[in-house]
Coordinates of C-alpha atoms in Angstrom, one line a residue:
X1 CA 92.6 81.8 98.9
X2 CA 90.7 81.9 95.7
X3 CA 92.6 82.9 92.3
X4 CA 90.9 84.6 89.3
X5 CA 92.2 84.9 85.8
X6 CA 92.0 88.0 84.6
X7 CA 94.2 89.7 81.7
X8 CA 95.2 93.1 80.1
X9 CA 93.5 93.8 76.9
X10 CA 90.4 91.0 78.0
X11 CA 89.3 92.6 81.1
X12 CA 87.0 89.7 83.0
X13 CA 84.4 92.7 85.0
X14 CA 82.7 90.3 86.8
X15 CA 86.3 89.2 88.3
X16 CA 87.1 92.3 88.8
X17 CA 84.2 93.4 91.1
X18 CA 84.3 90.1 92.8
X19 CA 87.9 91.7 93.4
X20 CA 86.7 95.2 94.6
X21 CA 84.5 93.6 96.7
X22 CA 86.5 91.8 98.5
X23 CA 88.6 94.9 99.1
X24 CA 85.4 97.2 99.7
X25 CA 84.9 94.7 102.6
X26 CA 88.5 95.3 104.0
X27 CA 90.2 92.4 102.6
X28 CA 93.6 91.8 100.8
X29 CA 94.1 90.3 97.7
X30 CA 97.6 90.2 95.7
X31 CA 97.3 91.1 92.3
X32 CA 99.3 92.3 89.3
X33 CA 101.5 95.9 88.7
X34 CA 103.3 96.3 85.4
X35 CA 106.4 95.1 87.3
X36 CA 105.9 92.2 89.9
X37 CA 102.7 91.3 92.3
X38 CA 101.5 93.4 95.2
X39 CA 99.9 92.8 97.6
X40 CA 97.0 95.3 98.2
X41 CA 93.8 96.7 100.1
X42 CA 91.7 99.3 100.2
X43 CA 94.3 102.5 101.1
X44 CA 91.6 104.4 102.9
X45 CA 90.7 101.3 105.6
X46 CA 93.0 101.9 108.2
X47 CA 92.6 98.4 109.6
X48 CA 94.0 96.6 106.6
X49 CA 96.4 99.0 106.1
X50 CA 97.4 97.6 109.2
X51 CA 97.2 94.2 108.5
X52 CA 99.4 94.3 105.2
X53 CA 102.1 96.1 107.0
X54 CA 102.1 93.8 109.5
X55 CA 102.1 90.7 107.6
X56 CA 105.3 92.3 105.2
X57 CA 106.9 93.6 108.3
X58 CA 106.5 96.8 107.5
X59 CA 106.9 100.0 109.9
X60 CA 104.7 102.7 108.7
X61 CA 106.4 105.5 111.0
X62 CA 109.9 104.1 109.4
X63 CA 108.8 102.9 105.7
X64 CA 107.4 104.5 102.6
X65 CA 104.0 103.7 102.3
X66 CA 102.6 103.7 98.6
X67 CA 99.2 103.5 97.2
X68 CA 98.6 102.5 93.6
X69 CA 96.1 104.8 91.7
X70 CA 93.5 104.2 88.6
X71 CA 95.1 108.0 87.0
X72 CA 96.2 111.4 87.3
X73 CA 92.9 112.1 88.4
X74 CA 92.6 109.8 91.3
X75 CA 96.3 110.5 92.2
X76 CA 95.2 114.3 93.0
X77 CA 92.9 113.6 95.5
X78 CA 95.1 111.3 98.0
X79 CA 98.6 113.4 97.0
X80 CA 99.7 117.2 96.8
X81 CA 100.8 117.4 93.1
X82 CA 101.8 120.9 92.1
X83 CA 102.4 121.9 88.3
X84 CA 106.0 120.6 88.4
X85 CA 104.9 117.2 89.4
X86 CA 101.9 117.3 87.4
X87 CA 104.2 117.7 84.4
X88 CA 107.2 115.1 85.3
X89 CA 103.9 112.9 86.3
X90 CA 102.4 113.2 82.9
X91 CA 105.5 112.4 80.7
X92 CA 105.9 109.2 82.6
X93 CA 102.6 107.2 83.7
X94 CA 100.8 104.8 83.3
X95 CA 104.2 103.7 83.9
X96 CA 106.9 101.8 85.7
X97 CA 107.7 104.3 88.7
X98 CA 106.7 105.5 92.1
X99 CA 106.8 109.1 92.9
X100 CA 107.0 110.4 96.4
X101 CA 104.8 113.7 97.2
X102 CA 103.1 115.3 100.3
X103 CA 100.3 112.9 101.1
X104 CA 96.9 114.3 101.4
X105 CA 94.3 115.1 104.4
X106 CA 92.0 112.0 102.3
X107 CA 94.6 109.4 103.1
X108 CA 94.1 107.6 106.8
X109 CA 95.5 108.2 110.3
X110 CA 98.2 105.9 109.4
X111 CA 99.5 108.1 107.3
X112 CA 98.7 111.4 109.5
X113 CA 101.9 113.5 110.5
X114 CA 103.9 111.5 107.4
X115 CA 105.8 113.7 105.0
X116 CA 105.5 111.6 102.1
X117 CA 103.5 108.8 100.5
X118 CA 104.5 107.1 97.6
X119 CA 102.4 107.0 94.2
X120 CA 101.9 104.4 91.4
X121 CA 100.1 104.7 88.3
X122 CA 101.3 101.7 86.8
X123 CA 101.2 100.4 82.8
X124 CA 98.4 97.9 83.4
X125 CA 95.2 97.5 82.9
X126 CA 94.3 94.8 85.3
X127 CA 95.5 97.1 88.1
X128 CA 94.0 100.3 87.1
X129 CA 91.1 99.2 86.4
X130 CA 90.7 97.9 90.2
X131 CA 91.3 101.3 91.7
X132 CA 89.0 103.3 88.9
X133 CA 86.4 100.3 89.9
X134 CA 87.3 101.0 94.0
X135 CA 87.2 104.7 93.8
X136 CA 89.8 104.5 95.2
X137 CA 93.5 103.6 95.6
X138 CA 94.9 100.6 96.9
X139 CA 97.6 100.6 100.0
X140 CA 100.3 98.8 97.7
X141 CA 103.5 96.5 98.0
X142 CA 105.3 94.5 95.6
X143 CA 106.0 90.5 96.4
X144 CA 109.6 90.1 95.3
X145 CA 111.1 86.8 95.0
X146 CA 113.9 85.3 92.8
X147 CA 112.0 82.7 91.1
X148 CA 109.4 84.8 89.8
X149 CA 111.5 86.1 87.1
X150 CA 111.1 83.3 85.2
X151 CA 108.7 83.2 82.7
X152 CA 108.7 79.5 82.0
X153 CA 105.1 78.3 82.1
X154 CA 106.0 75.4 84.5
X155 CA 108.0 77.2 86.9
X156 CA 105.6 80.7 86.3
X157 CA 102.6 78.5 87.5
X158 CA 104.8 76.8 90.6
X159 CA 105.0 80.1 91.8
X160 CA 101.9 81.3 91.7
X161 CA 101.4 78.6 93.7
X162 CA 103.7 79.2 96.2
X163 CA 102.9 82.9 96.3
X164 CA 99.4 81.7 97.0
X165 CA 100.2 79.5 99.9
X166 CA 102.8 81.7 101.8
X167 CA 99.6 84.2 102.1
X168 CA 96.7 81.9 102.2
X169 CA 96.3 83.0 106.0
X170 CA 96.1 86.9 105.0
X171 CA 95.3 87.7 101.3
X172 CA 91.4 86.4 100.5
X173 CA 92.3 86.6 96.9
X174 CA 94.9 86.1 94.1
X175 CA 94.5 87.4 90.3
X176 CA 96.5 85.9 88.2
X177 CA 97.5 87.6 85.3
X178 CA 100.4 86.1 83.9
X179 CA 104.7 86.4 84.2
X180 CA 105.2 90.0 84.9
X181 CA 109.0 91.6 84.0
X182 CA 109.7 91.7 87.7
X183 CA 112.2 94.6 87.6
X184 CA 111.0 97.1 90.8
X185 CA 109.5 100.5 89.8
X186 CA 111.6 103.4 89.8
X187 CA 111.5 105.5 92.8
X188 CA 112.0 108.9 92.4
X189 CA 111.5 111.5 94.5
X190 CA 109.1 114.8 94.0
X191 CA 109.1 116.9 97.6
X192 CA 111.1 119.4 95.5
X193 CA 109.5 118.6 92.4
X194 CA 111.6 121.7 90.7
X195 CA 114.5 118.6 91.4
X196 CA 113.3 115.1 90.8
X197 CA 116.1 113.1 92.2
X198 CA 115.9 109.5 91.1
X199 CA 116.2 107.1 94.8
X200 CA 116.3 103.8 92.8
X201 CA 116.6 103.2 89.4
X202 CA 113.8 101.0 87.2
X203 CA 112.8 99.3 84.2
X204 CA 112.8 102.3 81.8
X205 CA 114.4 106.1 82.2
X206 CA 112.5 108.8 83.4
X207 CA 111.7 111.4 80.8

């Protein structure tokens, strides 16, 4: 697996299309949300959709699928987002949460005959600007682990490590963008989107 260095407010471009390519060419790389690592692929390639559920253990008839999107913009084309959304949407991202809607006819068969999909815009720029770079949005699912909250250089950099090798057979590549804060996204639910209901608490309140 090969790593790259890439950080918010210094945005590497050459990393990062060395980074869409590899996805454009229906790999998975793990790279970083603004709350843990992901892993990720291209959410409109219905093989490595596929593969990244099968490699977390994930059912997709069972299990909320999310993709991670460059903005609002991008968002509106995979997701049904009517004005109530839009607004609750608006107030809160980039940002810490995923927001369940009606999943559009764009997304693939995988997610044909689901109800919901789950949607991140999250506060960073390393992962934005992958998606804006893509066109479009990554398939998306956070690595959580217990030592990863520590932001200690020594033990941050042991676990990139170890991140790396428990995927080295799957993930082509890794961007490493330093200690994230490693609380989960909030999770909150917009099928009624007159009545967000809040599914799992996060970093930050929902305004």
């Amino acid at each position: 697996m090969k790593s790259l260095r890439i950080f918010s407010g210094n945005i590497n471009l050459r990393f990062i299309e060395e980074a869409v390519q590899a996805l454009d060419d229906g790999n998975l790389i793990i790279y970083p949300t603004d709350t843990l690592y992901a892993i990720g692929c291209d959410a409109t390639n219905q093989r490595a959709i596929e593969r990244v559920c099968r490699i977390k253990g994930i059912n997709p008839q069972k299990q909320h699928l999310s993709i991670m999107c460059a903005d609002m913009s991008q968002a509106a084309r995979f997701a049904r987002i009517d004005n109530n959304a839009f607004d609750t949407m608006r107030r809160n991202l980039p940002g810490p949460f995923t927001f369940i809607l009606p999943p559009a006819t764009t997304l693939p068969k995988v997610f044909k005959g689901r109800k919901e999909v789950g949607v991140r815009v999250p506060d960073d720029d390393v992962a934005r600007c992958l998606a804006q770079e893509l066109g479009r949005p990554l398939l998306t699912t956070s690595i959580i682990t217990e030592s990863a909250e520590s932001t200690d250089s020594d033990d941050y950099h042991a676990r990139m490590v170890e991140m790396a090798d428990s995927y080295k057979a799957d993930v082509s590549l890794l961007i490493d963008s330093g200690p994230r804060n490693c609380v989960p996204s909030a999770i909150v639910d917009l099928m009624d989107s007159s009545d967000p209901v809040i599914l799992r608490d996060g970093p930050i309140p929902l305004q």
